Short mmCIF file of C-alpha atoms in Angstrom, two decimals:
data_model
loop_
_atom_site.label_atom_id
_atom_site.label_comp_id
_atom_site.label_asym_id
_atom_site.label_seq_id
_atom_site.Cartn_x
_atom_site.Cartn_y
_atom_site.Cartn_z
CA MET A 6 89.73 92.28 68.00
CA ASN A 7 86.73 93.63 66.09
CA ASN A 8 84.52 96.48 67.27
CA LEU A 9 81.80 94.21 68.65
CA GLU A 10 84.34 92.25 70.71
CA VAL A 11 85.71 95.51 72.12
CA ILE A 12 82.19 96.64 73.07
CA ILE A 13 81.51 93.30 74.78
CA ARG A 14 84.82 93.57 76.67
CA LEU A 15 83.96 97.13 77.72
CA ARG A 16 80.52 96.05 78.87
CA ASN A 17 81.93 93.16 80.90
CA GLU A 18 84.57 95.36 82.52
CA THR A 19 82.45 98.41 83.31
CA GLY A 20 78.87 97.10 83.45
CA ALA A 21 77.77 99.91 81.12
CA GLY A 22 75.08 99.43 78.47
CA VAL A 23 75.95 98.54 74.89
CA MET A 24 75.00 101.98 73.54
CA ASP A 25 77.06 103.73 76.24
CA CYS A 26 80.04 101.53 75.37
CA ARG A 27 79.66 102.32 71.68
CA LYS A 28 79.44 106.07 72.36
CA ALA A 29 82.44 105.96 74.73
CA LEU A 30 84.52 104.23 72.04
CA GLU A 31 83.53 106.89 69.53
CA GLN A 32 84.33 109.72 71.95
CA GLY A 33 87.62 108.04 72.84
CA GLU A 34 88.52 107.67 69.14
CA GLN A 35 88.47 103.85 69.45
CA ASN A 36 91.03 103.92 72.28
CA TYR A 37 90.02 101.30 74.86
CA GLU A 38 91.61 102.98 77.91
CA ARG A 39 89.99 106.33 77.05
CA ALA A 40 86.63 104.61 76.65
CA VAL A 41 86.98 103.02 80.11
CA ARG A 42 87.77 106.46 81.60
CA ILE A 43 84.75 108.00 79.87
CA LEU A 44 82.45 105.25 81.15
CA SER A 45 83.88 105.64 84.67
CA GLU A 46 83.09 109.37 84.56
CA ILE A 47 79.55 108.60 83.40
CA ALA A 48 79.13 106.10 86.27
CA VAL A 49 80.28 108.74 88.78
CA LEU A 50 77.74 111.25 87.41
CA LYS A 51 74.93 108.70 87.54
CA ALA A 52 75.86 107.73 91.10
CA ALA A 53 75.92 111.39 92.17
CA LYS A 54 72.39 111.91 90.83
CA GLN A 55 71.13 108.98 92.90
CA ALA A 56 73.10 109.69 96.08
CA ASP A 57 70.17 111.32 97.90
CA ARG A 58 67.74 108.48 97.27
CA GLN A 59 66.66 106.52 100.32
CA THR A 60 68.17 103.05 100.69
CA ALA A 61 65.95 100.94 102.95
CA GLU A 62 66.46 97.50 101.39
CA GLY A 63 69.57 95.38 101.04
CA VAL A 64 71.53 92.48 102.45
CA ILE A 65 73.82 91.57 105.31
CA GLU A 66 76.60 89.59 103.66
CA LEU A 67 78.51 87.07 105.79
CA TYR A 68 81.86 85.66 104.76
CA SER A 69 84.24 83.26 106.47
CA HIS A 70 87.83 82.72 105.33
CA GLY A 71 90.77 80.52 106.26
CA ASN A 72 88.76 77.72 107.84
CA GLY A 73 86.91 80.23 109.97
CA ARG A 74 89.93 82.25 111.12
CA ILE A 75 88.58 85.46 109.54
CA GLY A 76 84.92 86.44 109.56
CA VAL A 77 83.28 89.46 107.92
CA MET A 78 79.78 90.87 108.18
CA VAL A 79 78.82 93.83 105.98
CA GLU A 80 75.50 95.63 105.53
CA ILE A 81 74.87 96.99 102.04
CA ASN A 82 71.67 98.84 101.20
CA THR A 83 69.82 99.77 98.03
CA GLU A 84 66.47 101.30 97.17
CA THR A 85 64.21 98.37 96.34
CA GLU A 86 63.83 94.74 97.34
CA PHE A 87 63.84 93.83 93.64
CA ALA A 88 67.32 95.30 93.16
CA SER A 89 68.58 93.80 96.41
CA ARG A 90 67.77 90.33 95.06
CA SER A 91 69.52 90.85 91.73
CA ASP A 92 72.63 88.86 90.84
CA VAL A 93 74.59 92.08 90.25
CA PHE A 94 73.81 93.43 93.73
CA ARG A 95 74.46 90.09 95.46
CA LYS A 96 77.78 89.72 93.65
CA PHE A 97 78.72 93.25 94.68
CA ALA A 98 77.94 92.49 98.34
CA HIS A 99 80.07 89.35 98.18
CA GLU A 100 82.96 91.22 96.54
CA ILE A 101 82.87 93.88 99.25
CA ALA A 102 83.03 91.17 101.92
CA LEU A 103 86.07 89.71 100.14
CA GLN A 104 87.64 93.17 99.96
CA ILE A 105 87.20 93.68 103.70
CA THR A 106 88.62 90.22 104.40
CA SER A 107 91.69 90.83 102.27
CA ALA A 108 92.44 94.55 102.71
CA ASN A 109 91.28 94.98 106.34
CA PRO A 110 89.90 98.56 106.15
CA LEU A 111 88.91 100.35 109.34
CA TYR A 112 86.29 102.76 107.97
CA VAL A 113 83.81 102.99 105.10
CA LEU A 114 84.19 106.74 104.43
CA ASP A 115 86.66 109.51 105.23
CA ALA A 116 84.01 111.03 107.48
CA ASP A 117 84.05 107.91 109.68
CA ILE A 118 87.63 108.55 110.85
CA PRO A 119 87.54 110.08 114.35
CA ALA A 120 89.00 113.60 114.43
CA GLN A 121 91.33 112.65 117.28
CA VAL A 122 92.92 109.91 115.14
CA LEU A 123 93.80 112.42 112.41
CA GLU A 124 94.97 114.99 114.96
CA LYS A 125 97.30 112.45 116.57
CA LEU A 126 98.69 111.37 113.19
CA ALA A 127 99.21 114.98 112.14
CA GLY A 128 100.98 115.81 115.41
CA GLU A 129 103.29 112.79 115.13
CA ALA A 130 104.09 113.54 111.47
CA GLU A 131 104.87 117.18 112.27
CA GLU A 132 107.07 116.25 115.22
CA LYS A 133 109.00 113.70 113.14
CA ALA A 134 109.47 116.17 110.28
CA ARG A 135 110.85 118.77 112.67
CA SER A 136 113.17 116.27 114.38
CA ASP A 137 114.42 115.19 110.94
CA GLY A 138 115.31 118.81 110.22
CA LYS A 139 112.80 119.35 107.40
CA PRO A 140 112.31 122.98 106.30
CA ALA A 141 109.32 124.62 108.01
CA HIS A 142 107.62 125.51 104.71
CA ILE A 143 107.36 121.85 103.57
CA ILE A 144 106.18 120.39 106.89
CA PRO A 145 102.46 121.02 106.11
CA MET A 146 102.90 119.09 102.83
CA ILE A 147 104.53 116.21 104.69
CA VAL A 148 101.69 116.12 107.22
CA SER A 149 99.12 116.24 104.43
CA GLY A 150 100.85 113.33 102.67
CA VAL A 151 100.85 111.22 105.83
CA LEU A 152 97.11 111.82 106.36
CA GLU A 153 96.35 111.04 102.72
CA LYS A 154 98.31 107.79 102.91
CA TYR A 155 96.40 106.81 106.06
CA ARG A 156 93.04 107.47 104.36
CA ASN A 157 94.04 105.56 101.22
CA THR A 158 95.09 102.57 103.33
CA HIS A 159 92.27 102.39 105.88
CA VAL A 160 89.15 103.81 104.16
CA LEU A 161 87.27 101.09 102.27
CA LEU A 162 86.04 103.29 99.40
CA ARG A 163 89.57 104.58 98.77
CA GLN A 164 91.26 101.18 98.64
CA PRO A 165 92.31 99.61 95.33
CA TYR A 166 89.74 96.98 94.39
CA ILE A 167 91.34 93.58 95.01
CA ARG A 168 90.35 92.14 91.60
CA ASP A 169 91.44 95.20 89.60
CA GLU A 170 93.88 97.54 91.33
CA THR A 171 93.54 100.11 88.53
CA ILE A 172 90.21 101.12 90.11
CA THR A 173 89.15 101.88 93.67
CA VAL A 174 86.28 100.34 95.62
CA SER A 175 84.49 103.66 95.06
CA ASP A 176 84.83 103.18 91.29
CA PHE A 177 83.49 99.64 91.64
CA LEU A 178 80.55 100.97 93.68
CA ASN A 179 79.76 103.61 91.06
CA ARG A 180 79.85 101.04 88.26
CA THR A 181 77.44 98.82 90.18
CA ILE A 182 75.08 101.76 90.81
CA SER A 183 75.17 102.44 87.08
CA GLN A 184 74.29 98.81 86.37
CA ILE A 185 71.33 98.42 88.71
CA ARG A 186 70.21 102.06 88.30
CA GLU A 187 69.62 102.47 92.03
CA ASN A 188 71.57 104.07 94.83
CA ILE A 189 73.78 101.72 96.87
CA VAL A 190 75.23 102.45 100.29
CA ILE A 191 77.84 100.40 102.10
CA ARG A 192 76.43 101.05 105.55
CA ARG A 193 78.78 99.33 108.00
CA PHE A 194 80.96 96.30 108.51
CA MET A 195 82.71 94.22 111.13
CA ARG A 196 85.79 92.07 110.66
CA TRP A 197 87.02 89.49 113.13
CA GLU A 198 90.31 87.56 112.98
CA ILE A 199 91.67 84.88 115.25
CA THR A 200 95.33 85.67 115.88
CA PRO A 201 97.89 83.74 117.89
CA PRO A 202 98.82 85.23 121.27
CA ALA A 203 101.71 87.67 121.19
CA GLU A 204 105.06 86.09 121.95
CA GLU A 205 106.56 87.19 125.24
#
C-alpha cells in the first residue's frame, strides 16, 4: 500500500483532513496504528475546545428495528442548522440510534447515573467481597472495579462502538466533532422494546 492509499485509509477511518493524516503518519514514523492514535488525540483536543459552545440546532433521530419490536428516539444537537443538515452529522445521528438499539445503554454520561444506583452497587459489591472472605485492603479495589464495569456497560459514551470495537462511542463523537468543526451533544434518548410476558 503506497503512502497516498494509507492517507486515504486514515482519512476514511478517522475523518481527519488530508494534511492532518500526513502529519500523523510522519509523527508516527509511518506506523498506521500510531497515526490513528495521534489523530484520536487531536480529535479529543479539538472537541474539548468546542465543548462550551452552545448547541441549539440538531435532529431527533427515529429508528425502528426487528419489524417494529425495538424503537429508538435520540436527540442530538450541534451549533448550526447548516451542520445539522450535513451528511456527516445525519450519519452520526443514525449510527448513535443503531448503537442504542444494539447495546441498550441506560445513560448518556457518567453524571446521569443516579447516586443511589452507585451506592447500592457499591454496598452489594462490598458485602459480597466480605462474605467471600476477601482481604479488607483489596475490598475498595473490588468495589471500584464493579462500579467501573457498570459504567462501561451502561453509559453510552463509554460503550465500544458497534462498528469498530477498538474505539468507544466517545471516540466516535470526537472524530465527528473534528469533521464538522462544531460541538455535538448527545442530549437524551429513549429505547422501547416489546418483550414476551415472563413465563410463570
